[in-house]
Coordinates of C-alpha atoms in Angstrom, one line a residue:
M21 CA -21.4 -71.9 32.3
A22 CA -18.9 -69.2 32.0
D23 CA -20.2 -65.6 31.4
I24 CA -19.1 -64.2 28.1
N25 CA -18.0 -60.5 28.2
I26 CA -19.5 -58.8 25.2
Q27 CA -18.1 -55.4 24.5
R28 CA -19.6 -53.3 21.9
K29 CA -17.3 -52.4 19.0
K30 CA -16.3 -48.8 19.1
S31 CA -17.1 -46.9 15.8
S32 CA -14.0 -45.4 13.8
P33 CA -14.3 -41.6 12.9
S34 CA -15.6 -40.9 9.6
P35 CA -12.8 -40.4 6.9
W36 CA -15.0 -37.4 5.6
L37 CA -14.4 -35.7 9.0
L38 CA -10.6 -35.9 8.4
V39 CA -10.8 -34.6 5.0
L40 CA -12.9 -31.6 6.2
L41 CA -10.3 -30.9 8.9
V42 CA -7.6 -31.0 6.5
L43 CA -9.3 -28.4 4.2
I44 CA -10.0 -26.3 6.8
V45 CA -6.5 -26.2 8.0
L46 CA -5.2 -25.6 4.4
A47 CA -7.8 -22.7 4.0
V48 CA -6.4 -20.8 7.2
V49 CA -2.9 -21.4 6.0
G50 CA -3.6 -20.4 2.7
Y51 CA -5.4 -17.1 3.9
F52 CA -2.3 -16.0 6.1
L53 CA 0.1 -16.7 3.1
F54 CA -2.2 -14.7 0.7
R55 CA -2.2 -11.7 3.1
S56 CA 1.7 -11.6 3.3
D57 CA 2.0 -11.8 -0.3
T58 CA -0.3 -8.9 -1.1
A59 CA 1.1 -7.0 1.8
E60 CA 4.8 -6.8 0.3
P61 CA 4.1 -4.7 -2.7
V62 CA 2.2 -2.1 -0.6
E63 CA 5.5 -1.8 1.3
Q64 CA 7.7 -1.5 -1.6
A65 CA 5.7 1.0 -3.6
P66 CA 7.1 4.1 -1.7
A67 CA 10.7 2.9 -2.4
A68 CA 9.9 2.7 -6.2
T69 CA 8.6 6.2 -6.1
T70 CA 11.3 7.8 -4.1
S71 CA 14.1 6.0 -6.4
A72 CA 12.4 7.7 -9.6
A73 CA 12.6 11.3 -8.1
P74 CA 16.5 11.7 -8.3
V75 CA 16.2 10.8 -12.2
A76 CA 13.6 13.4 -12.9
A77 CA 15.7 15.9 -10.7
D78 CA 18.8 15.3 -12.8
S79 CA 17.0 15.9 -16.0
A80 CA 15.7 19.2 -14.7
A81 CA 19.2 20.2 -13.6
E82 CA 20.6 19.5 -16.9
A83 CA 17.8 21.5 -18.6
E84 CA 18.3 24.4 -16.1
T85 CA 22.3 24.4 -16.5
A86 CA 22.1 24.2 -20.4
P87 CA 21.5 28.2 -21.1
P88 CA 24.5 29.3 -19.0
L89 CA 26.8 27.0 -20.9
A90 CA 25.5 28.3 -24.1
D91 CA 26.1 32.0 -22.8
G92 CA 29.6 30.7 -21.9
D93 CA 30.3 29.6 -25.3
A94 CA 29.1 33.0 -26.8
A95 CA 31.4 34.8 -24.3
A96 CA 34.3 32.6 -25.2
V97 CA 33.7 33.5 -28.9
A98 CA 33.5 37.1 -28.2
D99 CA 36.8 37.0 -26.1
M100 CA 38.6 35.0 -28.9
A101 CA 37.4 37.8 -31.5
A102 CA 38.5 40.7 -29.1
A103 CA 42.0 39.0 -28.7
E104 CA 42.4 38.3 -32.4
G105 CA 41.6 42.1 -33.0
P106 CA 40.4 43.6 -36.2
V107 CA 41.8 41.3 -39.1
T108 CA 41.7 43.2 -42.6
A109 CA 41.3 41.5 -45.9
D110 CA 44.9 41.9 -46.7
E111 CA 45.9 40.3 -43.6
L112 CA 43.7 37.3 -44.5
A113 CA 44.9 37.2 -48.0
T114 CA 48.6 37.1 -46.7
F115 CA 47.7 34.3 -44.3
A116 CA 46.2 32.3 -46.9
T117 CA 49.1 32.1 -49.1
A118 CA 51.9 32.5 -46.5
E119 CA 50.9 30.1 -43.7
T120 CA 49.7 27.0 -45.7
D121 CA 52.4 24.9 -43.8
S122 CA 50.9 25.6 -40.6
P123 CA 49.5 22.4 -38.6
D124 CA 46.6 24.5 -37.4
Y125 CA 45.9 26.4 -40.6
G126 CA 42.3 25.6 -40.9
R127 CA 41.3 26.6 -37.7
R128 CA 43.5 29.5 -37.3
G129 CA 42.0 30.9 -40.8
L130 CA 38.6 30.2 -39.4
Q131 CA 39.4 32.3 -36.3
M132 CA 40.6 35.1 -38.3
L133 CA 37.6 35.1 -40.4
T134 CA 35.3 35.1 -37.3
A135 CA 37.1 38.1 -36.0
S136 CA 36.9 40.1 -39.2
L137 CA 33.2 39.1 -39.7
S138 CA 32.4 40.1 -36.0
S139 CA 34.0 43.4 -36.5
L140 CA 32.2 43.9 -40.0
A141 CA 28.7 42.9 -38.5
D142 CA 29.1 45.8 -35.9
R143 CA 29.1 48.6 -38.6
D144 CA 26.6 51.1 -38.2
D145 CA 25.0 50.2 -41.5
L146 CA 24.7 46.2 -40.7
R147 CA 24.3 46.3 -36.8
G148 CA 20.6 46.7 -36.7
D149 CA 19.9 44.2 -39.6
A150 CA 18.1 41.0 -38.2
T151 CA 19.4 38.6 -40.9
V152 CA 22.8 39.8 -40.3
A153 CA 22.3 39.1 -36.5
E154 CA 20.9 35.8 -36.9
R155 CA 23.6 34.6 -39.3
R156 CA 26.2 36.1 -36.9
N157 CA 24.6 33.9 -34.1
D158 CA 24.9 31.0 -36.3
L159 CA 28.6 31.7 -36.8
T160 CA 29.0 32.1 -32.9
S161 CA 27.5 28.9 -32.5
A162 CA 29.4 27.0 -34.9
I163 CA 32.8 28.5 -33.9
S164 CA 32.1 27.8 -30.2
R165 CA 32.2 24.0 -30.8
S166 CA 35.5 24.1 -33.3
S167 CA 37.9 23.9 -30.4
E168 CA 36.4 20.7 -29.2
P169 CA 38.6 17.6 -29.7
N170 CA 37.9 16.0 -33.1
A171 CA 35.6 18.7 -33.9
S172 CA 34.7 19.4 -37.7
L173 CA 35.4 22.9 -39.0
R174 CA 32.9 22.7 -41.7
P175 CA 29.8 24.0 -39.9
G176 CA 32.2 27.2 -39.2
F177 CA 33.1 27.6 -42.7
V178 CA 29.3 27.2 -43.9
A179 CA 28.2 29.7 -41.1
V180 CA 30.8 32.3 -42.4
A181 CA 29.7 31.8 -46.0
G182 CA 26.0 32.5 -44.5
L183 CA 27.0 35.5 -42.8
L184 CA 28.9 37.0 -45.9
Q185 CA 25.6 36.4 -48.0
A186 CA 23.6 38.2 -45.6
I187 CA 25.9 41.1 -45.6
Q188 CA 26.0 40.8 -49.5
Q189 CA 22.3 41.2 -49.8
K190 CA 22.5 44.4 -47.9
G191 CA 23.7 46.2 -51.0
Y192 CA 26.5 44.4 -52.8
P193 CA 24.9 43.0 -55.9
D194 CA 28.2 42.5 -57.6
L195 CA 29.1 40.0 -54.9
E196 CA 26.1 37.6 -55.5
K197 CA 28.0 35.1 -57.6
P198 CA 31.4 35.2 -55.5
V199 CA 29.5 34.8 -52.2
A200 CA 27.3 31.8 -53.8
E201 CA 30.5 30.2 -55.1
L202 CA 32.1 30.5 -51.6
G203 CA 29.1 28.9 -50.0
E204 CA 29.6 25.9 -52.4
Q205 CA 33.1 25.8 -51.4
A206 CA 32.3 25.7 -47.7
R207 CA 29.8 22.9 -48.1
S208 CA 32.3 20.7 -50.1
L209 CA 35.0 21.0 -47.5
S210 CA 35.7 17.9 -45.3
G211 CA 36.2 20.0 -42.1
R212 CA 39.5 18.3 -41.5
T213 CA 42.9 20.1 -41.5
T214 CA 45.1 17.4 -43.2
P215 CA 47.7 18.0 -45.6
A216 CA 45.3 16.8 -48.5
D217 CA 42.8 19.5 -47.2
Q218 CA 45.1 22.4 -47.6
P219 CA 44.6 23.3 -51.0
A220 CA 40.7 23.6 -50.7
L221 CA 41.2 25.5 -47.5
Q222 CA 43.6 28.0 -49.2
A223 CA 41.2 28.5 -51.9
F224 CA 38.3 29.3 -49.5
F225 CA 40.4 31.6 -47.5
T226 CA 41.7 33.4 -50.7
K227 CA 38.0 33.9 -52.2
A228 CA 36.8 35.0 -48.7
A229 CA 39.7 37.7 -48.4
G230 CA 38.7 39.1 -52.0
I231 CA 35.2 39.2 -50.9
L232 CA 36.0 41.0 -47.5
Q233 CA 38.1 43.6 -49.5
T234 CA 34.8 44.9 -51.3
L235 CA 32.8 44.6 -48.0
D236 CA 35.3 46.9 -46.3
E237 CA 33.4 50.0 -47.5
P238 CA 29.5 50.6 -46.8
A239 CA 27.2 49.7 -49.5
P240 CA 26.5 52.5 -52.2

């Protein structure tokens, strides 16, 4: 009788063991991926900080350079007034009626008024007055912008009326009404210099010249 070779059947590995191995591998891979993701923002943080620094520096530079620009504007206005020379009330009145056809009529008249008022504000009886000095600074600030492209002249006219009012209140009670009317005229001006604006500009310059004629003499 032949011998029958009986071999014991090998047991297959448990499927749970395979699942456990797969989970371990995934956990290891996920750990390294998580570490690499969290490390990147730490490396980029210094770059973001350094890029913000120039912006703050530029803002600080603009703040530091602003005062010199204002001083330059004031110096330019002073130079303009000096170049213009003393402008009398009669000269302004003549200009108001004789130069209406000038294409730069409004700006030229405003420059003449600024020169005249700058000289007037330096008079001994007005130089130390705080209100006059403040209104003169307002005029300086307004006139310094009048030469910019497409700039409105209206702030300059309003500042002229404000300075005249400050001088009038120093001892010219008879000029209270004319100066108040000049202020209303200034506020109603468009600030442009078109032919349609010439009549209103002429009326303003003529009235300002009449007020300056009275202000030529110190207050009684």
